[in-house]
Short mmCIF file of N, CA and C in Angstrom, two decimals:
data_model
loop_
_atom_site.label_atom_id
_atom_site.label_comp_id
_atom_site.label_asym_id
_atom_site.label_seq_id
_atom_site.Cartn_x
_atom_site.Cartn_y
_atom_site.Cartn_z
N UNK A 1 12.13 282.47 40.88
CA UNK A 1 11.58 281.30 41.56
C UNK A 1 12.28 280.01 41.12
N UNK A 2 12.45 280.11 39.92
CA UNK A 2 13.23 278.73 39.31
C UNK A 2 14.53 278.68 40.05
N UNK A 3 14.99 279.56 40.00
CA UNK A 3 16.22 279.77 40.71
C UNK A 3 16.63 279.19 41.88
N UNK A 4 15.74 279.42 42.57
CA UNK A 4 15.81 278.88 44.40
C UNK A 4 15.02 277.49 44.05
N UNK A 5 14.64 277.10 43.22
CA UNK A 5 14.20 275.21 43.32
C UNK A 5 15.27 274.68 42.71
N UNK A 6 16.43 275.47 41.85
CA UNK A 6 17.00 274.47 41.31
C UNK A 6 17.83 274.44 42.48
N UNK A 7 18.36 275.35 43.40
CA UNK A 7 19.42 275.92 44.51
C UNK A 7 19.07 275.07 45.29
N UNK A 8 17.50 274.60 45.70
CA UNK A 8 17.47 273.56 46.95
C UNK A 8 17.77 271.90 46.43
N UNK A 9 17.01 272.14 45.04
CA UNK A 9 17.52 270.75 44.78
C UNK A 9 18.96 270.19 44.75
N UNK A 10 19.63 270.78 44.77
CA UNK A 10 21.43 271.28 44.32
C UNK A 10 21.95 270.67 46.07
N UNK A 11 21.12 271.46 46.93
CA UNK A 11 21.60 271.79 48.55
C UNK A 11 20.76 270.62 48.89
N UNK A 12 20.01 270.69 48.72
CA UNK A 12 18.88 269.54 49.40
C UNK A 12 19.93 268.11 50.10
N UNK A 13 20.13 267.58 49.34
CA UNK A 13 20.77 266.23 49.39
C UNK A 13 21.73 265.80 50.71
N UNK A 14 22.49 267.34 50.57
CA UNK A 14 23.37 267.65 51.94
C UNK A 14 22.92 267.74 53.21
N UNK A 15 21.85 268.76 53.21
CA UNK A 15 20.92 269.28 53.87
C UNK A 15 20.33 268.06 54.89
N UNK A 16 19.51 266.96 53.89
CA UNK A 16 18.69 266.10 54.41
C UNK A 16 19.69 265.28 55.47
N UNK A 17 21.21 265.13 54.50
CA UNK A 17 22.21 263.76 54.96
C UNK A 17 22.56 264.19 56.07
N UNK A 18 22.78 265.97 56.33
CA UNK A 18 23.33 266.53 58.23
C UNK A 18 21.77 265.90 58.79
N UNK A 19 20.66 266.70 58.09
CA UNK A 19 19.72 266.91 59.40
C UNK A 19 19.27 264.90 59.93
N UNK A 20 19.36 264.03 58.92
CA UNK A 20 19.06 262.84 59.09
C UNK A 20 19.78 262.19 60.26
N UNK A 21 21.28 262.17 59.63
CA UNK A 21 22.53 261.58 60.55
C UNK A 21 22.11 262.62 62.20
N UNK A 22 21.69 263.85 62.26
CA UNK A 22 22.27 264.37 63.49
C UNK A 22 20.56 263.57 64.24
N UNK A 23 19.45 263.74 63.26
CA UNK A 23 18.48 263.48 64.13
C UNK A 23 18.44 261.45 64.55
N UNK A 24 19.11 261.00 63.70
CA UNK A 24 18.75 259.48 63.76
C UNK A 24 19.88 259.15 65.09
N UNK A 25 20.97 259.78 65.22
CA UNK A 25 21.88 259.33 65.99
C UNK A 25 22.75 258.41 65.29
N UNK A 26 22.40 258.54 63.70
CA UNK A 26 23.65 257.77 63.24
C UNK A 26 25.01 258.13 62.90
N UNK A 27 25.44 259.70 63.74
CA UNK A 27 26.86 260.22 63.95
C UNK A 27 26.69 261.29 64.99
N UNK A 28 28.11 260.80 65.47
CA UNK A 28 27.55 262.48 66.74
C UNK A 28 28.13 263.37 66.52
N UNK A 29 27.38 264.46 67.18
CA UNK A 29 27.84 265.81 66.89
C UNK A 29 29.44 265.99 66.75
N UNK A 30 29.49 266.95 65.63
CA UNK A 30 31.34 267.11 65.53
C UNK A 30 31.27 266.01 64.12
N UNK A 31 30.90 265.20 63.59
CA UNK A 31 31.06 264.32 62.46
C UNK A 31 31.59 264.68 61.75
N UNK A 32 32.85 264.77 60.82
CA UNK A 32 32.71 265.40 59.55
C UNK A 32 31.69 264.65 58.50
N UNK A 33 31.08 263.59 58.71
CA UNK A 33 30.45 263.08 57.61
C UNK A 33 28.97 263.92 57.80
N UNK A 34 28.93 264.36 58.82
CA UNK A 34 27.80 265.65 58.72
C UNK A 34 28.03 266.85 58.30
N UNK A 35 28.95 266.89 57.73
CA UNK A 35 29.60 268.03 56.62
C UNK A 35 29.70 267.57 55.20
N UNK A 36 29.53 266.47 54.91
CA UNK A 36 29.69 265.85 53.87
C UNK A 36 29.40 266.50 52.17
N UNK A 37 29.87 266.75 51.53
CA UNK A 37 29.01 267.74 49.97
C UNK A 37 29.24 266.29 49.28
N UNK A 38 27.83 266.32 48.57
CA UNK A 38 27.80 265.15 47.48
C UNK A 38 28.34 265.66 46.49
N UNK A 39 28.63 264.52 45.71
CA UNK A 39 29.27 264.33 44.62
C UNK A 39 28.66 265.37 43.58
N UNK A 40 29.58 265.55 42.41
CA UNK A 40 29.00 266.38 41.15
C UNK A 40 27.86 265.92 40.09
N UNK A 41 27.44 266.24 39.72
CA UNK A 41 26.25 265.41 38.93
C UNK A 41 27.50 265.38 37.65
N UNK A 42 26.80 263.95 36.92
CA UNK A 42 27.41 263.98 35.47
C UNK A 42 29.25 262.81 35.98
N UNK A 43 29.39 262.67 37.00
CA UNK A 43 30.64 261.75 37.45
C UNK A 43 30.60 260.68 36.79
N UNK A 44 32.33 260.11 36.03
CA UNK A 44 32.17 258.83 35.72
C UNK A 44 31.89 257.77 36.76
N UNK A 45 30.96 256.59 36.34
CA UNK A 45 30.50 255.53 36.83
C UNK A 45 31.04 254.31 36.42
N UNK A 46 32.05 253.86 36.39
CA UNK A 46 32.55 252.58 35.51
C UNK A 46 31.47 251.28 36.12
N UNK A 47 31.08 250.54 35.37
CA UNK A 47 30.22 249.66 35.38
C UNK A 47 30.53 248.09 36.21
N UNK A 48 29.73 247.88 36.50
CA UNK A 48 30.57 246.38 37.72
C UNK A 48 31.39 245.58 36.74
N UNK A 49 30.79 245.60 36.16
CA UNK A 49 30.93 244.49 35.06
C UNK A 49 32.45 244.32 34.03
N UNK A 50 32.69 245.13 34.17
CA UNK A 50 33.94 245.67 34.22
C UNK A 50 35.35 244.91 35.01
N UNK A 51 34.47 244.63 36.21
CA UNK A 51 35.09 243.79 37.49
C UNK A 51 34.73 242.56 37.59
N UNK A 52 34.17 241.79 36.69
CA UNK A 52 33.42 240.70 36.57
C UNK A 52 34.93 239.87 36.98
N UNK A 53 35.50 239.56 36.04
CA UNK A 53 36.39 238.31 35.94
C UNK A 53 37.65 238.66 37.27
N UNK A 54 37.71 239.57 37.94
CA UNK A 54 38.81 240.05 38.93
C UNK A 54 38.48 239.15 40.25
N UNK A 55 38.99 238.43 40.64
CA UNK A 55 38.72 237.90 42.12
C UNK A 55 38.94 238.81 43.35
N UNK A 56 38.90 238.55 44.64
CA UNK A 56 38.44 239.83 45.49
C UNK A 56 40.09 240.11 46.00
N UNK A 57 40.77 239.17 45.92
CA UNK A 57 42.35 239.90 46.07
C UNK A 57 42.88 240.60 44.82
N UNK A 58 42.75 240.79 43.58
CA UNK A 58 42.50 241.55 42.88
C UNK A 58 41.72 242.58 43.10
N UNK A 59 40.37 242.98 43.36
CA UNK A 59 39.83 244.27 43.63
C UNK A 59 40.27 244.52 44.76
N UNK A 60 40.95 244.02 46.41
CA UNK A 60 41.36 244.94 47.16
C UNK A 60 42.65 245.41 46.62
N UNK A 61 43.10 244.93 45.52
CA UNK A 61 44.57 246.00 45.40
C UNK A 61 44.28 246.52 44.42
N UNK A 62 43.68 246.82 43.92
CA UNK A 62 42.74 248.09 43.24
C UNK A 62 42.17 248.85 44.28
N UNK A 63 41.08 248.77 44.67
CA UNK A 63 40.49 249.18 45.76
C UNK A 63 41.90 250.12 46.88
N UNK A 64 43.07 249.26 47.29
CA UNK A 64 43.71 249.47 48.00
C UNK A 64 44.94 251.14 47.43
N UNK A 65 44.74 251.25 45.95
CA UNK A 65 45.20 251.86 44.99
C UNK A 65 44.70 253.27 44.43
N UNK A 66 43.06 253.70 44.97
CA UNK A 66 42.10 254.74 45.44
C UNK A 66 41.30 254.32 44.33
N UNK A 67 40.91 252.73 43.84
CA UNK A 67 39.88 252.74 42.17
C UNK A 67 38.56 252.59 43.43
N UNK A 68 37.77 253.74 43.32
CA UNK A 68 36.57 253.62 43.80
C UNK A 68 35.67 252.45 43.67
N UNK A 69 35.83 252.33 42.29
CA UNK A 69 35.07 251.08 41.39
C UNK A 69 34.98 250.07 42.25
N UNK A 70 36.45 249.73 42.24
CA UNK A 70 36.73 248.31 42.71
C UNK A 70 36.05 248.05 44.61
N UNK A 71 36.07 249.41 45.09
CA UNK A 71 36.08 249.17 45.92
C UNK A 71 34.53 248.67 46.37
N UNK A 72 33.52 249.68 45.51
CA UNK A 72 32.37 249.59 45.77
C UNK A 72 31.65 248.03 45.08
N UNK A 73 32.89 247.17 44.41
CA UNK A 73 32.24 246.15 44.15
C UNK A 73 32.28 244.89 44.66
N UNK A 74 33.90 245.37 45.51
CA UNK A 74 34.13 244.19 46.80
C UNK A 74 32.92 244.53 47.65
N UNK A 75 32.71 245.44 48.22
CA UNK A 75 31.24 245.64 49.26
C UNK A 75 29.53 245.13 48.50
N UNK A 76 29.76 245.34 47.36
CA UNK A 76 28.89 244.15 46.54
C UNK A 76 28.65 242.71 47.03
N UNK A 77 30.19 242.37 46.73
CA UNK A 77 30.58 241.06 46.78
C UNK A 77 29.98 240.42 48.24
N UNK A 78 30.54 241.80 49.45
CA UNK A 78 30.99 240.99 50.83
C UNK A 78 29.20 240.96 51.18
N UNK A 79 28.75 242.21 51.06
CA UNK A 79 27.10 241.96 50.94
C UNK A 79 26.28 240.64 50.59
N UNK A 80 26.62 239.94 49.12
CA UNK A 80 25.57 239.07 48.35
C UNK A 80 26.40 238.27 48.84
N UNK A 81 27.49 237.61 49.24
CA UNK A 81 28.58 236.31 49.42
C UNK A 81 28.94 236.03 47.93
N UNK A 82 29.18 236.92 46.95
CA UNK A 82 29.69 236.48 45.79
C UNK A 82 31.07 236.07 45.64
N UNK A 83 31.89 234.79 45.34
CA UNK A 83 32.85 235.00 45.57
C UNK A 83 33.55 234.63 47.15
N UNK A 84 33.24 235.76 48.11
CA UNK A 84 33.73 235.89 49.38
C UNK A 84 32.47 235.17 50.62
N UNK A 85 32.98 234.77 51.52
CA UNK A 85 31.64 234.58 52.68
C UNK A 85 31.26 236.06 52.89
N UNK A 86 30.17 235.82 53.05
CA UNK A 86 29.04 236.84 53.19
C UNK A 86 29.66 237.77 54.75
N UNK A 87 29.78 239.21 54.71
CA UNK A 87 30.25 239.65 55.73
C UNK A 87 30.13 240.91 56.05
N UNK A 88 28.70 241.71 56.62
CA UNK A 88 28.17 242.61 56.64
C UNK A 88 29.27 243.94 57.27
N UNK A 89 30.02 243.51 58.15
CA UNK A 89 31.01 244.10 58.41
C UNK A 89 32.00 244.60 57.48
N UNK A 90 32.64 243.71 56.80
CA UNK A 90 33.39 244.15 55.59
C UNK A 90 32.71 244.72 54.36
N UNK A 91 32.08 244.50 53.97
CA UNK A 91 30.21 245.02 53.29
C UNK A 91 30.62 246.62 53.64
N UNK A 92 29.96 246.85 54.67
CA UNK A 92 30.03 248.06 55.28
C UNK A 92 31.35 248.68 54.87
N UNK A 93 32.22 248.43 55.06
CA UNK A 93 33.68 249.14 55.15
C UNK A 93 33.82 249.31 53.63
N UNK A 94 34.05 248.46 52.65
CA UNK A 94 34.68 248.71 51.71
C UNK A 94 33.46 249.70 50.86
N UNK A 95 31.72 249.39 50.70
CA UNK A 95 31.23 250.38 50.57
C UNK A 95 31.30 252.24 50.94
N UNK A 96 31.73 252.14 52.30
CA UNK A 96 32.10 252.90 52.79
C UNK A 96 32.75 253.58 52.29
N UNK A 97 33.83 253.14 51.90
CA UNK A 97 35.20 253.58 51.78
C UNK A 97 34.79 253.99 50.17
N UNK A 98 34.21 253.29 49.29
CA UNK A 98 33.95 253.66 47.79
C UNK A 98 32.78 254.76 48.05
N UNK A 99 32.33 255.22 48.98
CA UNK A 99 30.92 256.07 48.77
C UNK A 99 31.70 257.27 49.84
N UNK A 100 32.74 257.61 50.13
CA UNK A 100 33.01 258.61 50.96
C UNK A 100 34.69 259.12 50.58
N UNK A 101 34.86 260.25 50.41
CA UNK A 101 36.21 259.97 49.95
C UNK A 101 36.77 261.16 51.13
N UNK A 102 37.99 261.16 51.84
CA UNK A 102 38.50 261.95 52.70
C UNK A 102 39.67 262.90 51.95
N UNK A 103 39.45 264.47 52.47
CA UNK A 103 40.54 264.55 51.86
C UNK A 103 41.04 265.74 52.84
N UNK A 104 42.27 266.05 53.30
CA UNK A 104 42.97 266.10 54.32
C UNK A 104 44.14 267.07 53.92
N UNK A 105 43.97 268.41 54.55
CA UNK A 105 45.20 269.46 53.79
C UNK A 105 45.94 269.74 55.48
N UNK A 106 46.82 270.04 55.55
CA UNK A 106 47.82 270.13 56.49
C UNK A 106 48.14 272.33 56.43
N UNK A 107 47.80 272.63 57.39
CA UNK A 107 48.23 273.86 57.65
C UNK A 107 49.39 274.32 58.78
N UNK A 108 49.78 275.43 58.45
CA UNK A 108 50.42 275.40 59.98
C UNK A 108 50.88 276.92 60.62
N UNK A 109 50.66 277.10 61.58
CA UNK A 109 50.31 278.03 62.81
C UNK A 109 52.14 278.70 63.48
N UNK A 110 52.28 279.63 62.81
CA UNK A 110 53.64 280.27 63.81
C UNK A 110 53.26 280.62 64.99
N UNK A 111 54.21 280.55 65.66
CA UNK A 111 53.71 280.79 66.98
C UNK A 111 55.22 281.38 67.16
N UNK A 112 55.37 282.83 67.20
CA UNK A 112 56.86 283.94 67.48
C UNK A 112 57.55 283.35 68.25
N UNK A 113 58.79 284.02 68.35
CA UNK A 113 59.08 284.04 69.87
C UNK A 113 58.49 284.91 71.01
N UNK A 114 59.11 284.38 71.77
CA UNK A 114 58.66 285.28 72.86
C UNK A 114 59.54 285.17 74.26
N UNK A 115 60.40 286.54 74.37
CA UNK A 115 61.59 286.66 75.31
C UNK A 115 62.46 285.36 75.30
N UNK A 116 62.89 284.76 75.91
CA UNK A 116 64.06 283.59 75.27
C UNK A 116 63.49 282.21 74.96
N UNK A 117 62.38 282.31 74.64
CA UNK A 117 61.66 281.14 73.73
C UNK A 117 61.57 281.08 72.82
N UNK A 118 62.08 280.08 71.43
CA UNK A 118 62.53 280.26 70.50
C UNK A 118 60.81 279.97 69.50
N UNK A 119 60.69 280.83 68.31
CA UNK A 119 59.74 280.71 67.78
C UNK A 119 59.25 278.85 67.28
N UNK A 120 58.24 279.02 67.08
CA UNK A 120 57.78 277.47 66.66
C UNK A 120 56.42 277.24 65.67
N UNK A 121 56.16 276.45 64.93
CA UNK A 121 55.15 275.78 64.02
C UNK A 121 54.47 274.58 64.39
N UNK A 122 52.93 275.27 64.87
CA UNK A 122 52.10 274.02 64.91
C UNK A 122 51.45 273.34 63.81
N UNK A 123 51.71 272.19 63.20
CA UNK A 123 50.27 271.76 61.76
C UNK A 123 48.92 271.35 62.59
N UNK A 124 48.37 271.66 61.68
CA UNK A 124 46.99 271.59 61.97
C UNK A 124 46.12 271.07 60.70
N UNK A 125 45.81 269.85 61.17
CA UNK A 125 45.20 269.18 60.07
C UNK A 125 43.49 269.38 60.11
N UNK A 126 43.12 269.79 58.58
CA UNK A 126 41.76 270.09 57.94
C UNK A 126 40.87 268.70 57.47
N UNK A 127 40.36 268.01 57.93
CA UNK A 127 39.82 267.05 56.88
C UNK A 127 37.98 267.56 56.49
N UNK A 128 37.81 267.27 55.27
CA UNK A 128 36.60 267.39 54.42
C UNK A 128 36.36 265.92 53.63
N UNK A 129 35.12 266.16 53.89
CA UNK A 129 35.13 264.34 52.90
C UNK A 129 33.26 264.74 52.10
N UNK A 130 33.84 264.18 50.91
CA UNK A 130 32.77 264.31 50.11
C UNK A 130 32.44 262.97 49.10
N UNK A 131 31.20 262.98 48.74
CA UNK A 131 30.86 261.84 48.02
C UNK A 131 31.79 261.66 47.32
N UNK A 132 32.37 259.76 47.20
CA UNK A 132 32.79 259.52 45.98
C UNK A 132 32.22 258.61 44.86
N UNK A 133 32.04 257.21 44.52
CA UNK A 133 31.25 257.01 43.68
C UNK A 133 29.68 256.82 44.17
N UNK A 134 28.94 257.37 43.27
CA UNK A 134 27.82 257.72 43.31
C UNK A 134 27.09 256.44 43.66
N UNK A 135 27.32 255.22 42.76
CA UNK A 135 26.53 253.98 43.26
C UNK A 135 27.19 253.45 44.01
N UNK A 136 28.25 253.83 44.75
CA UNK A 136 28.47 253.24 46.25
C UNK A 136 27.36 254.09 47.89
N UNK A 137 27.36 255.44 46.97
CA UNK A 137 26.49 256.12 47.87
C UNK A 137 24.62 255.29 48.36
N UNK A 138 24.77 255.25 46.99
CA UNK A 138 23.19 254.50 46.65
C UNK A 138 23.06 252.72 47.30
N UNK A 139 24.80 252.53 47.03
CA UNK A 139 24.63 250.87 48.21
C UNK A 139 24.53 251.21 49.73
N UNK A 140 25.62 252.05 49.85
CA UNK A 140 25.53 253.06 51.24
C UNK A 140 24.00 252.77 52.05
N UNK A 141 23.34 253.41 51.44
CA UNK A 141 22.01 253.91 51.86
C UNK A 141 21.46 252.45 51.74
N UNK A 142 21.31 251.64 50.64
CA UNK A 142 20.67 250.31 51.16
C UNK A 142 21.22 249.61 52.30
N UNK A 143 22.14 249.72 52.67
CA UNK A 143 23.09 249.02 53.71
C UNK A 143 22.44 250.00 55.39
N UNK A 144 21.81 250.72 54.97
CA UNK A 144 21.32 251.48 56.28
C UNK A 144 19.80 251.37 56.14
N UNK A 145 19.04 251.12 54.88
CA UNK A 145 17.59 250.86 54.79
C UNK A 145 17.30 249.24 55.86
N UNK A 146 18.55 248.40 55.02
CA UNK A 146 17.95 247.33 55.54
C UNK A 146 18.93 246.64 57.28
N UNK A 147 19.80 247.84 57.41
CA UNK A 147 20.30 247.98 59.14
C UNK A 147 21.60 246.78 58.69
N UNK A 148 22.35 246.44 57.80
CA UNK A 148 23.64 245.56 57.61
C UNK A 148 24.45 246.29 57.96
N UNK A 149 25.10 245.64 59.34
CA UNK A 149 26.37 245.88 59.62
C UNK A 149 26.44 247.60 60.00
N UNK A 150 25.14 248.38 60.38
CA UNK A 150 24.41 249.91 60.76
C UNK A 150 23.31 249.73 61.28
N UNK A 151 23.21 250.53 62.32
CA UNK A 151 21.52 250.90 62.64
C UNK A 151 20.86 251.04 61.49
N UNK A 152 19.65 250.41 61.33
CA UNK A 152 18.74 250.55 60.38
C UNK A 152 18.30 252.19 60.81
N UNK A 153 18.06 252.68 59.40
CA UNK A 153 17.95 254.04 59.36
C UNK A 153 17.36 254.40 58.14
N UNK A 154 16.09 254.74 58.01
CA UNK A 154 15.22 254.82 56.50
C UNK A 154 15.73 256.59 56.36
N UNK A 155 16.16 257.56 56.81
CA UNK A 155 16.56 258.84 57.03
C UNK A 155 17.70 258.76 56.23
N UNK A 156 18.50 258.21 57.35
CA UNK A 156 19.91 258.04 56.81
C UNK A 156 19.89 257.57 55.20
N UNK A 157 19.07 256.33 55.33
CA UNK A 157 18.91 255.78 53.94
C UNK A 157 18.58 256.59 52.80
N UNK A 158 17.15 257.02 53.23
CA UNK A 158 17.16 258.32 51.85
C UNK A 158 17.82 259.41 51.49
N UNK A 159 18.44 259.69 52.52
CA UNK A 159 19.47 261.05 52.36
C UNK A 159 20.81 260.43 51.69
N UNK A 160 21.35 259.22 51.59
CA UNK A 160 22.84 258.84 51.31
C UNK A 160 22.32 258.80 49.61
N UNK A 161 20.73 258.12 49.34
CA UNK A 161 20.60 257.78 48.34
C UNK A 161 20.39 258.75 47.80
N UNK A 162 19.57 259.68 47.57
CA UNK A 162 19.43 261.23 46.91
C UNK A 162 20.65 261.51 46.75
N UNK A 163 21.57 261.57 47.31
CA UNK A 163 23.04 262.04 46.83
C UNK A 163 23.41 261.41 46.56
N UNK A 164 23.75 259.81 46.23
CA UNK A 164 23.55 259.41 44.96
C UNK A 164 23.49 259.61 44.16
N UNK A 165 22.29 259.45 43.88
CA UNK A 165 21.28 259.53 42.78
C UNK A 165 21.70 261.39 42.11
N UNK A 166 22.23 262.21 42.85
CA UNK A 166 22.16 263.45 42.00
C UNK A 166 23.78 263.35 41.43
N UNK A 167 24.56 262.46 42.08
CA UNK A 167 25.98 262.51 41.31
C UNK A 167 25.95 261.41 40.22
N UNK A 168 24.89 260.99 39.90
CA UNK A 168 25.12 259.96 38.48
C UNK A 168 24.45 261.28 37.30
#
């Protein structure tokens, strides 16, 4: 019995974030972010604070460089107007971008010949995207509780945040 509660709590998070997104209409069918696997529990979290003294052209070339950190603290920034004018749009994106990470393998398909057609290779690109920092996930989800720059979505919201919350 323990077994299958720790298994849903483990699955749960995923679970909620497809069935939320497909029922709220906040992605349509085919999404990969309705495939999404959260993050690992136990992930480093580097602290904002950290980013304190960096101005925001400094964290986008961090940010621009794959530092999650940075990225999830410009969407801080563009959120509260710290620093930057306040800009729910950019808010959105650079959170985004720190709470989702894409990752993209390239395959590819022979295709023979056949009578005087010379054989050939199609690629075929895979993408999977899974949580990346955990308290960008958890801004994520406030950014959809309170509808900035997203349909307000309390679904969406609790499902981004639970996965979160299980990768810290």
């Amino acid at each position: 019995m323990r077994n299958k509660v720790r298994h849903w709590v483990r699955t749960a998070p995923a679970v909620v974030l497809a069935m939320g997104m497909a029922a709220c209409g906040g992605a349509p069918q085919g999404d990969p972010l309705l495939t999404m696997a959260c993050p690992a529990a136990g992930g480093p979290v580097p602290p904002s604070k950290a980013y304190d003294d960096l101005d925001a052209r400094a964290l986008e070339a961090k940010a621009d460089h794959g530092d999650l950190a940075a990225a999830r603290v410009l969407g801080e920034r563009y959120r509260a107007g710290v620093d930057v004018a306040v800009d729910p749009v950019k808010a959105l994106a650079w959170t985004r971008r720190a709470a989702v990470v894409e990752h993209t393998t390239t395959q590819f398909i022979m295709a023979p010949a056949v009578g005087k057609q010379p054989g050939y290779t199609v690629p075929v690109n895979q993408t999977a995207l899974s949580g990346g920092d955990p308290l960008a996930l958890i801004e994520l989800g406030m950014l959809y509780a309170q509808g900035q720059g997203v349909p307000r979505s309390d679904t969406i919201a609790a499902a981004l945040t639970l996965c979160g919350r299980q990768g810290i």
